[in-house]
CSV table of C-alpha atoms in Angstrom, one decimal:
chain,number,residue,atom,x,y,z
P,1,UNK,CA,-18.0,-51.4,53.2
P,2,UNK,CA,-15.4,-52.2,50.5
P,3,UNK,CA,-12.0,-52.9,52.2
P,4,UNK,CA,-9.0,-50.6,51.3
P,5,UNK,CA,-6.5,-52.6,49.3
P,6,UNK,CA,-3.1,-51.9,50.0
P,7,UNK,CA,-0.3,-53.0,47.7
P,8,UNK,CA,3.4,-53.0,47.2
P,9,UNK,CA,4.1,-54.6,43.8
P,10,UNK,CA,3.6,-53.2,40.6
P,11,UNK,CA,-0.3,-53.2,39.7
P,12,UNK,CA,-2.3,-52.1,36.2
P,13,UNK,CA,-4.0,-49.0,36.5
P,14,UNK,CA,-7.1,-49.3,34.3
P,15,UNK,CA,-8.3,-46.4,32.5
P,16,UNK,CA,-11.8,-46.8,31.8
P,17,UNK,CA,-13.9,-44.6,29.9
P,18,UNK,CA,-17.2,-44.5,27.4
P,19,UNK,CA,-15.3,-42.5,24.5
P,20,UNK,CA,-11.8,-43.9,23.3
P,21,UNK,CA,-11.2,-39.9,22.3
P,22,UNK,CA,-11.3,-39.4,26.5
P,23,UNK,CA,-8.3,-41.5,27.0
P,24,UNK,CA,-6.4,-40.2,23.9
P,25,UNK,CA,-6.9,-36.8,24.3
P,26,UNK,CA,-4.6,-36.0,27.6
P,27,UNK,CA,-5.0,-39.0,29.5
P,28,UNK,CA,-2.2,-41.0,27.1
P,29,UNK,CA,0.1,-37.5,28.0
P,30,UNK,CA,-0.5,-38.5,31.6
P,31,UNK,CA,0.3,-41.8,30.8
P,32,UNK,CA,3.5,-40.9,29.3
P,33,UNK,CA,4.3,-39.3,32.0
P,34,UNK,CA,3.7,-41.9,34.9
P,35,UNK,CA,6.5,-43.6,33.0
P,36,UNK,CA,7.0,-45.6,35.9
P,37,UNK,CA,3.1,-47.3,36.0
P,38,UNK,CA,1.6,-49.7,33.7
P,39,UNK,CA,-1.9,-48.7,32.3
P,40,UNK,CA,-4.6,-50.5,30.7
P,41,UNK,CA,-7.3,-48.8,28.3
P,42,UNK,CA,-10.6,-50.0,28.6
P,43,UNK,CA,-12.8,-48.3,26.2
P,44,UNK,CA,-14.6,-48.7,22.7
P,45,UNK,CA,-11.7,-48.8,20.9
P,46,UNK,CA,-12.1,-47.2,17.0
P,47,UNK,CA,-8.5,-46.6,16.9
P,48,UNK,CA,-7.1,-49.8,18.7
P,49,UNK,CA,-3.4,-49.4,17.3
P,50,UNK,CA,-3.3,-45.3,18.4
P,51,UNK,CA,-4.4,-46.6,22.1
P,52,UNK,CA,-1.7,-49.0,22.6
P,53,UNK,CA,1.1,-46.7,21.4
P,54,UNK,CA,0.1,-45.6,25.2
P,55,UNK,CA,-1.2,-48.0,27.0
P,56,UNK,CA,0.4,-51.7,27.8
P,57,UNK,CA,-3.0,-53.5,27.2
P,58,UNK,CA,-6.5,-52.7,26.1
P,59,UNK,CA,-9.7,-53.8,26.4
P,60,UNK,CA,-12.7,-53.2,23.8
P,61,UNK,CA,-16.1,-51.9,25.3
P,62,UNK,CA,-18.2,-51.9,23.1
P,63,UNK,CA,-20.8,-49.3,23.9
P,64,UNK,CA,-23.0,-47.3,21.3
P,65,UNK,CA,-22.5,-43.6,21.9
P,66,UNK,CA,-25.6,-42.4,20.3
P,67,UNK,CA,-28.2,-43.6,22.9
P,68,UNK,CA,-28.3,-41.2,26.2
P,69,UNK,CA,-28.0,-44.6,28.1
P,70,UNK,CA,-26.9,-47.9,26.9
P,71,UNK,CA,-28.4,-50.4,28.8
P,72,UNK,CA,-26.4,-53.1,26.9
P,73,UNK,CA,-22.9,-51.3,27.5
P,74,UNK,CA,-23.4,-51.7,31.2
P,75,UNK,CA,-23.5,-55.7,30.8
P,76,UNK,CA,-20.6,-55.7,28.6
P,77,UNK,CA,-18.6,-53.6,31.3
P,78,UNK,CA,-19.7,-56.3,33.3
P,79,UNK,CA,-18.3,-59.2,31.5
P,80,UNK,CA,-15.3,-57.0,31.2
P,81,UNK,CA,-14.9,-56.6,34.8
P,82,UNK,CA,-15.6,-59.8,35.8
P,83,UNK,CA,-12.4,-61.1,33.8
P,84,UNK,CA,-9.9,-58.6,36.0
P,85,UNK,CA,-8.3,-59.9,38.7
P,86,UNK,CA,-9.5,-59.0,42.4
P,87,UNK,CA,-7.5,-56.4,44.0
P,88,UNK,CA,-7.3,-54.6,40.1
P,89,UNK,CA,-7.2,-50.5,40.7
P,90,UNK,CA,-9.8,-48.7,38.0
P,91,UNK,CA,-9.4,-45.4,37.2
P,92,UNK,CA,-12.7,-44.0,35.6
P,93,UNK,CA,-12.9,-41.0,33.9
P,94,UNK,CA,-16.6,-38.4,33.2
P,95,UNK,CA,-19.6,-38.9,35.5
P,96,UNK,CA,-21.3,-40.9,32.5
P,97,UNK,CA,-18.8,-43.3,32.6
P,98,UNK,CA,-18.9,-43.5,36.4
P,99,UNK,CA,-22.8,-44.3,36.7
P,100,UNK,CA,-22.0,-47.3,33.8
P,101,UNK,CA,-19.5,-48.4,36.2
P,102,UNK,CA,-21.2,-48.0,39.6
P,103,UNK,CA,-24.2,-50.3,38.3
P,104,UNK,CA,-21.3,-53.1,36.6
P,105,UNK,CA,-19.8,-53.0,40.6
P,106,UNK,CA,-22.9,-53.5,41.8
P,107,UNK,CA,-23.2,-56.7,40.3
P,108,UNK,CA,-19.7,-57.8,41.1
P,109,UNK,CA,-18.9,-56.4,44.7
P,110,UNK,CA,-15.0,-57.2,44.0
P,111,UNK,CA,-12.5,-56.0,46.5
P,112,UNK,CA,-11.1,-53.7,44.1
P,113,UNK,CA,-9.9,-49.7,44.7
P,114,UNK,CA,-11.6,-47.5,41.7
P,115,UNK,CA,-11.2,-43.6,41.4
P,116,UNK,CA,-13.7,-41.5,39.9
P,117,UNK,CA,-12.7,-38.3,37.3
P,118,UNK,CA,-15.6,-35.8,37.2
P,119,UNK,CA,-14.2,-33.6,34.3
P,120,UNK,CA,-17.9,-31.4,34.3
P,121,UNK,CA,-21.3,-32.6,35.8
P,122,UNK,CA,-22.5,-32.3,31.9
P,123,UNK,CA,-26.0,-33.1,31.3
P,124,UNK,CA,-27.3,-34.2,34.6
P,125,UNK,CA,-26.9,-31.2,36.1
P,126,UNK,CA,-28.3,-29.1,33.3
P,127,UNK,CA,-31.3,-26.8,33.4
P,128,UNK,CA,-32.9,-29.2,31.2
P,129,UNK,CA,-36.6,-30.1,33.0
P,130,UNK,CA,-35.5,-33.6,31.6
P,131,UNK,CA,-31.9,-33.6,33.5
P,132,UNK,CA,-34.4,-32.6,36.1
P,133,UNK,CA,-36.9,-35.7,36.3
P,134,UNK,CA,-33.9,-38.1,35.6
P,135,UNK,CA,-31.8,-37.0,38.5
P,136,UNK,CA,-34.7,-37.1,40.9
P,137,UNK,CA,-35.3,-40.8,39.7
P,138,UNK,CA,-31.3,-41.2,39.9
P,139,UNK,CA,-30.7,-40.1,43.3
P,140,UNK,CA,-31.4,-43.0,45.3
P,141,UNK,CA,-29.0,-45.0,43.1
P,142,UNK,CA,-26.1,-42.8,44.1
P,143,UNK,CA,-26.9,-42.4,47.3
P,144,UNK,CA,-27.4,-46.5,48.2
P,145,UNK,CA,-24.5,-46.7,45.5
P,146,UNK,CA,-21.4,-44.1,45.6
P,147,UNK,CA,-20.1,-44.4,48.6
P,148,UNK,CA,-19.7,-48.4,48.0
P,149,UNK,CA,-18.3,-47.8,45.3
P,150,UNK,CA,-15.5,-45.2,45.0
P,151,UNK,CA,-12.8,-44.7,47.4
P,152,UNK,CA,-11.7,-41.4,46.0
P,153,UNK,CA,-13.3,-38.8,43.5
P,154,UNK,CA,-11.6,-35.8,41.8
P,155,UNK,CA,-13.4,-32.8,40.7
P,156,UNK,CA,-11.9,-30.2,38.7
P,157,UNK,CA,-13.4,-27.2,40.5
P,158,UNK,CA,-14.7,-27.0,44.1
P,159,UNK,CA,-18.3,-25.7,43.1
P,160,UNK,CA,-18.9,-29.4,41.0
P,161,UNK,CA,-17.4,-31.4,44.3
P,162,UNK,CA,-19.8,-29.4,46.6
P,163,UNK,CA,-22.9,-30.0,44.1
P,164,UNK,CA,-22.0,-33.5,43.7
P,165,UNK,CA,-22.0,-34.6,47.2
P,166,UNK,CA,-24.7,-32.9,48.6
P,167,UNK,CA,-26.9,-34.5,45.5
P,168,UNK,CA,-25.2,-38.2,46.4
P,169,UNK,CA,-24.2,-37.8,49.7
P,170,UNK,CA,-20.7,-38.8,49.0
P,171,UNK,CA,-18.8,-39.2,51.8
P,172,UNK,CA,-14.8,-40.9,51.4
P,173,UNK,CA,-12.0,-38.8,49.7
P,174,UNK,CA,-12.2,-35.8,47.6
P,175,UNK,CA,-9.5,-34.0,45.8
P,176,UNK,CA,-9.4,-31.4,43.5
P,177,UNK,CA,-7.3,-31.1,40.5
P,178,UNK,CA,-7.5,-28.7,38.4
P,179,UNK,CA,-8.0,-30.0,34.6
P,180,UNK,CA,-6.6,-32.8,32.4
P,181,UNK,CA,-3.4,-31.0,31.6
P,182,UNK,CA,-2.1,-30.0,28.2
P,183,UNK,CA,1.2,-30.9,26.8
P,184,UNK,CA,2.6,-27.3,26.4
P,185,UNK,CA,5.3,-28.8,23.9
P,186,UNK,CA,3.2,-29.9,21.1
P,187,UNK,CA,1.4,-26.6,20.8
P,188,UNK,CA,2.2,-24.4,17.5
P,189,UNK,CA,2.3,-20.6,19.2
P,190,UNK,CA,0.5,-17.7,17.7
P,191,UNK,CA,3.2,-14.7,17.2
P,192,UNK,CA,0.7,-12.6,15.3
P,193,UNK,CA,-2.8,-11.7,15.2
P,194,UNK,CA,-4.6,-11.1,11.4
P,195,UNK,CA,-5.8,-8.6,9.4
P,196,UNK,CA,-9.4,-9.4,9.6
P,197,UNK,CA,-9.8,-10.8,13.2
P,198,UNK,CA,-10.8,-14.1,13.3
P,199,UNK,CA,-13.1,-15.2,16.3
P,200,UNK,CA,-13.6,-19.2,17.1
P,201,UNK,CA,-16.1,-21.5,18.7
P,202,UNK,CA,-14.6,-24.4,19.9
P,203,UNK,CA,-16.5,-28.0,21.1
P,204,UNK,CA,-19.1,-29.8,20.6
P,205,UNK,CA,-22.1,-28.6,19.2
P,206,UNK,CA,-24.3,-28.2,22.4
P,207,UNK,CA,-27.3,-26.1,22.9
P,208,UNK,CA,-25.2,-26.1,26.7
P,209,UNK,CA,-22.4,-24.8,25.2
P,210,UNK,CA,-23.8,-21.9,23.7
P,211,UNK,CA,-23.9,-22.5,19.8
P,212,UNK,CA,-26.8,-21.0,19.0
P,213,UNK,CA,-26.2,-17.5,20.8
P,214,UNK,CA,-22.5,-17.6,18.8
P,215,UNK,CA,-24.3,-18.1,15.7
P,216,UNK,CA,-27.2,-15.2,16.6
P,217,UNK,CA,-23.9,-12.8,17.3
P,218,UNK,CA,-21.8,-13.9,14.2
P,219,UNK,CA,-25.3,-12.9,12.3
P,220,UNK,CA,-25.3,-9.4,14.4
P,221,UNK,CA,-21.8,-8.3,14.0
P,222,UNK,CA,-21.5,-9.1,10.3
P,223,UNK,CA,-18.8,-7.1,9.2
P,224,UNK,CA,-15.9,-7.2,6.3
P,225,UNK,CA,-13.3,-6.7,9.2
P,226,UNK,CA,-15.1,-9.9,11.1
P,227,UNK,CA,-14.7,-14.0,10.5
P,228,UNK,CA,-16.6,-16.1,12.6
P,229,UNK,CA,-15.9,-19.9,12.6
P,230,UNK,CA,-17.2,-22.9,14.2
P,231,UNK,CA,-15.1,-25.5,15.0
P,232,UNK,CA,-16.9,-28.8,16.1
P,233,UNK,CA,-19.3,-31.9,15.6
P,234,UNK,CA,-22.6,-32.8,16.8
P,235,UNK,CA,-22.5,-34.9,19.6
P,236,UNK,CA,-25.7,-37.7,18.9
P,237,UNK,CA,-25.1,-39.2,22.5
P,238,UNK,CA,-26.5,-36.1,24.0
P,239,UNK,CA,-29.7,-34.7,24.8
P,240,UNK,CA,-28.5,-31.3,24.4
P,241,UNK,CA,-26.9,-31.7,20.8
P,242,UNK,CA,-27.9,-29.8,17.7
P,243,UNK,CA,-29.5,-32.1,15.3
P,244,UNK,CA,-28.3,-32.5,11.9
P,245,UNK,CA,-30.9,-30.5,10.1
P,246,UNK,CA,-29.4,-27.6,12.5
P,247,UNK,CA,-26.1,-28.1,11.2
P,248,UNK,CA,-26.8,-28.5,7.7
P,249,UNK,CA,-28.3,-25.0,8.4
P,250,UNK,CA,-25.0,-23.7,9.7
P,251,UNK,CA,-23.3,-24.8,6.5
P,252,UNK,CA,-24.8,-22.7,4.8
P,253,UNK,CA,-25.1,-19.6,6.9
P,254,UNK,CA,-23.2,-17.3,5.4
P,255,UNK,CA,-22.1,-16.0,8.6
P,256,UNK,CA,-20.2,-18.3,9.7
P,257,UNK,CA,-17.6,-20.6,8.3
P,258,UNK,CA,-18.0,-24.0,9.6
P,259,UNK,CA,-14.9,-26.0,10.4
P,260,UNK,CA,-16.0,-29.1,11.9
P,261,UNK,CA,-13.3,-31.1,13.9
P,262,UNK,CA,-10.1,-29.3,13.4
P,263,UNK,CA,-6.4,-30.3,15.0
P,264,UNK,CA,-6.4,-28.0,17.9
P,265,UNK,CA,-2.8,-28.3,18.6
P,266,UNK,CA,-1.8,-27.1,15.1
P,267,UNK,CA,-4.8,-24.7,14.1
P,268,UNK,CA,-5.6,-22.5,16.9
P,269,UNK,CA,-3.3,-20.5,16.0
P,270,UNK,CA,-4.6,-19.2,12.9
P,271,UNK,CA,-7.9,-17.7,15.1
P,272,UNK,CA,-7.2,-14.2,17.3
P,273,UNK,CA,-10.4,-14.5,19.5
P,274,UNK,CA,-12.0,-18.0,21.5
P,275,UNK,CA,-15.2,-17.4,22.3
P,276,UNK,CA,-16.6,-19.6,24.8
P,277,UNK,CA,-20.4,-19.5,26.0
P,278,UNK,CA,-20.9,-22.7,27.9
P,279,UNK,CA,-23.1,-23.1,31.1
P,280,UNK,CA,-21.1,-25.3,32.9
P,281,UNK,CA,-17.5,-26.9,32.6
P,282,UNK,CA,-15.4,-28.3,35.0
P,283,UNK,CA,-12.4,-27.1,33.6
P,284,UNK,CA,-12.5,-25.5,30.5
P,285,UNK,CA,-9.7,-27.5,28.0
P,286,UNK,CA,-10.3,-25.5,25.3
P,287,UNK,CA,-10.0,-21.9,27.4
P,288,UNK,CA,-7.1,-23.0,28.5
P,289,UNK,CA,-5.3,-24.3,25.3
P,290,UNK,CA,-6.3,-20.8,23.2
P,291,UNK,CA,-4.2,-19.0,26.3
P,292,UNK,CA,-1.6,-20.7,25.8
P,293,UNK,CA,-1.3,-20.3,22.3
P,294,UNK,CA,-2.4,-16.6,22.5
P,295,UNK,CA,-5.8,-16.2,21.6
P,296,UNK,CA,-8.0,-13.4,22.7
P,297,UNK,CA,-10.4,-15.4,25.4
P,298,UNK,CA,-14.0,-14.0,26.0
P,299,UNK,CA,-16.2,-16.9,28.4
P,300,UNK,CA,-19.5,-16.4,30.1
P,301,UNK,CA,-19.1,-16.9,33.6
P,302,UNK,CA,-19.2,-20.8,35.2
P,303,UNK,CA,-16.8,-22.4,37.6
P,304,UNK,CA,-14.6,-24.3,35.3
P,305,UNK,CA,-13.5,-20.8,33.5
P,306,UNK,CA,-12.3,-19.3,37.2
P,307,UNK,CA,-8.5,-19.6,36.1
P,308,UNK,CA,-8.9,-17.2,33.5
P,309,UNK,CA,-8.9,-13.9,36.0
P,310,UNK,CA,-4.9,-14.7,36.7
P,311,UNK,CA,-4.3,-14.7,33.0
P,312,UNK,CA,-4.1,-11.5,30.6
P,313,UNK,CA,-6.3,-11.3,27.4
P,314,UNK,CA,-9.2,-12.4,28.6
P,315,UNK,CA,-12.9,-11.2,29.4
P,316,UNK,CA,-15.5,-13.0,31.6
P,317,UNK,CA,-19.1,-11.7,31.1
P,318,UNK,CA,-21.6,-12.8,33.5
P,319,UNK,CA,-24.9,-13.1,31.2
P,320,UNK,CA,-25.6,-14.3,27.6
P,321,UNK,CA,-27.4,-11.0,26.3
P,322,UNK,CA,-26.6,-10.6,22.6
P,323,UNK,CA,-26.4,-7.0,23.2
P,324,UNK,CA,-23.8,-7.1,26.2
P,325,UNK,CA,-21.6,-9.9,24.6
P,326,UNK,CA,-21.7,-7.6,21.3
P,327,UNK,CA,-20.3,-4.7,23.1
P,328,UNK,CA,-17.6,-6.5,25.2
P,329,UNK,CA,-16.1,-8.1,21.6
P,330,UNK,CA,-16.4,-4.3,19.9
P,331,UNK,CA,-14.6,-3.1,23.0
P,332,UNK,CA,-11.6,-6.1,22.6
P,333,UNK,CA,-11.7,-5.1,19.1
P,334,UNK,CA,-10.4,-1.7,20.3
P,335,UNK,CA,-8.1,-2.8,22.1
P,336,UNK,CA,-4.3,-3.1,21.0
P,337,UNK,CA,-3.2,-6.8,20.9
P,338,UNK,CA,-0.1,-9.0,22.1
P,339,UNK,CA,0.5,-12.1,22.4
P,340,UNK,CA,1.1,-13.1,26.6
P,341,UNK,CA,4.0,-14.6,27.5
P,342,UNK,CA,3.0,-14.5,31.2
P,343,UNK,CA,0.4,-16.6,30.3
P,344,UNK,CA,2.5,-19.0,28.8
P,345,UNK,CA,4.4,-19.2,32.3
P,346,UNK,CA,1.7,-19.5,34.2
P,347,UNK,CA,0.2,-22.6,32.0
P,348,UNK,CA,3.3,-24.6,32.0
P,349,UNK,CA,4.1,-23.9,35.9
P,350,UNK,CA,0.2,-24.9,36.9
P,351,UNK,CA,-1.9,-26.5,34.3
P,352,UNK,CA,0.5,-28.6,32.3
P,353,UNK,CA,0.1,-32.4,31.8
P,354,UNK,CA,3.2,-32.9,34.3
P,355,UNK,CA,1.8,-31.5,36.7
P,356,UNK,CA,-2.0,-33.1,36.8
P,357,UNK,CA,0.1,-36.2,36.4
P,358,UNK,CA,1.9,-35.4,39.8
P,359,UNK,CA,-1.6,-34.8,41.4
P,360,UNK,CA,-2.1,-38.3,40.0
P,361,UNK,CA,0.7,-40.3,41.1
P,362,UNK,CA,0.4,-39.0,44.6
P,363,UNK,CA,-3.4,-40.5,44.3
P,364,UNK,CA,-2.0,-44.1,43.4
P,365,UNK,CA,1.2,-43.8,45.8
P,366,UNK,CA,-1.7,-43.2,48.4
P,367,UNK,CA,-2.6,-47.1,47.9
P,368,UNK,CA,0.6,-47.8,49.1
P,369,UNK,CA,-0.1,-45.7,52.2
């Protein structure tokens, strides 16, 4: 069993992840915010000079996104790896990312301390019959692997931690923190909703997350007092992505006005109404950043949208019938709107980037411990 390390000087906090975007998108807020840390990126790095605006030092895995699994990123994480010093603490963040790293350790067996960020089971633990086979053929892995290799593990809801261990058998420290944080103060606020209300799907362009059905309800509710947009790009690394004959199709659905990536941050704002139909999140992002700002929010029911019952303007439905979903919008169309400023308070006093980043520092003090 891999001994504990416990430390008093200063040590580099690696940041490991398979997608630079992961470690830019709140992880460099966090960053900011643990002021008092020193942080290391190791990723494939497409933006190099963005990262280190962040992070001390960085690291370039290279790692090609498109295949489901790289064989050949594993090695490289492994040469990687091999170069950090013994005693290093690795902080990796998605499940993906953790399974690269849990076969590099295997390899290595260095008397290191790594943490483990489950930000949504994703693919794996889809209804997919091919998530199916390959988690059946995985499970010994995990089991023989996990508990070697990670000291600690944060989930971002407690239905993912109590799935996850019961499938590995997982059996050191758990803690929960709900999502990555946003930085509230970068955020352009919506103070008025438009003329012709505006309703937006947000994310990647999964079957998971429900792009399809939005497309089959923008086609149903076709109206001159209606927009429907799609905001988002196909994800090639994943089974459950649209293909790109699918999304030449949505361009040029008349339906629907297709964004692809936008700035979040700056554009939300412009939208009255998120819809959100994914299967599974740990902890929606997106939910929580059109709340905020002061969106409508309408989700189909999962365990990483359970924050949205203490929060006004919002509607959880609990199946994906066209028919249903229809009538809940027409009955939010009804409805006279404002923009919550309760919700705003809540965000900034619970789901903040300052405060995920005090759920991590008490993590790393714990090495001290």
């Amino acid at each position: 069993m891999l001994t504990i390390i416990r430390f008093k000087i200063k040590v580099m906090i690696n940041y490991i992840a398979h997608w630079e975007k992961i470690l830019l998108q709140s992880r460099s807020e966090i960053v900011i915010n643990l002021e008092n840390r020193e942080f290391k990126a190791i990723c494939p790095l497409e933006n190099k000079t963005i990262i280190e605006e962040y992070y001390m030092d960085s690291v370039d895995w290279k790692i090609d996104r498109t295949n489901f699994i790289d064989f050949s990123s594993i090695i490289n994480l492994t040469k990687i790896l091999k170069k950090e010093p013994l005693n290093s603490v690795f902080h990796i963040f998605t499940l993906k990312s953790g399974f690269y790293f849990m076969i590099s350790n295997m390899f290595l067996r260095k008397n290191c301390y790594n943490i483990l960020s489950i930000t949504g089971l994703g693919f794996l633990f889809s209804k997919s019959k091919r998530a199916f086979i390959i988690k059946i053929f995985l499970r010994p892995l995990f089991i023989y692997l996990i508990n070697d290799t990670f000291q600690v593990i944060i989930f971002q809801n407690s239905n993912d931690k109590l799935v996850f261990e019961k499938y590995t058998k997982y059996k050191n420290r758990s803690e929960i923190v709900p999502g990555s944080g946003i930085n509230v103060n970068q955020y352009k606020l919506k103070n008025t909703f438009n003329e012709k209300t505006k309703i937006i799907f947000a994310g990647r362009l999964l079957i998971d997350k429900g792009v399809k059905e939005f497309i089959k309800i923008a086609e149903s509710m076709n109206s001159s007092n209606l927009e429907f947009y799609l905001a988002g790009e196909i994800d090639k690394g994943n089974p459950k992505s649209i293909s790109e004959i699918e999304l030449e199709s949505i361009k040029n659905n008349t339906c629907i006005n297709y964004l692809g990536y936008i700035d979040i941050k700056n554009e939300l704002k412009n939208y009255d109404i998120l819809l959100s139909l994914s299967e599974h999140e740990g902890f929606s992002r997106i939910l929580l950043e059109a709340a905020y700002v002061g969106l409508f929010c309408v989700a189909y029911n999962n365990p990483g949208i359970n924050f949205l019952s203490e929060l006004e303007n919002t509607e959880i439905f609990f199946n994906k019938h066209k028919e249903d979903i229809i009538l809940k919008l027409n009955t939010i169309l009804k409805k006279e709107k404002f923009i919550s400023i309760k919700n705003r308070n809540i965000i900034e006093k619970k789901y903040s980037t300052g405060v995920v980043a005090s759920y991590f520092e008490k993590i790393y003090r714990s090495l001290n411990e």
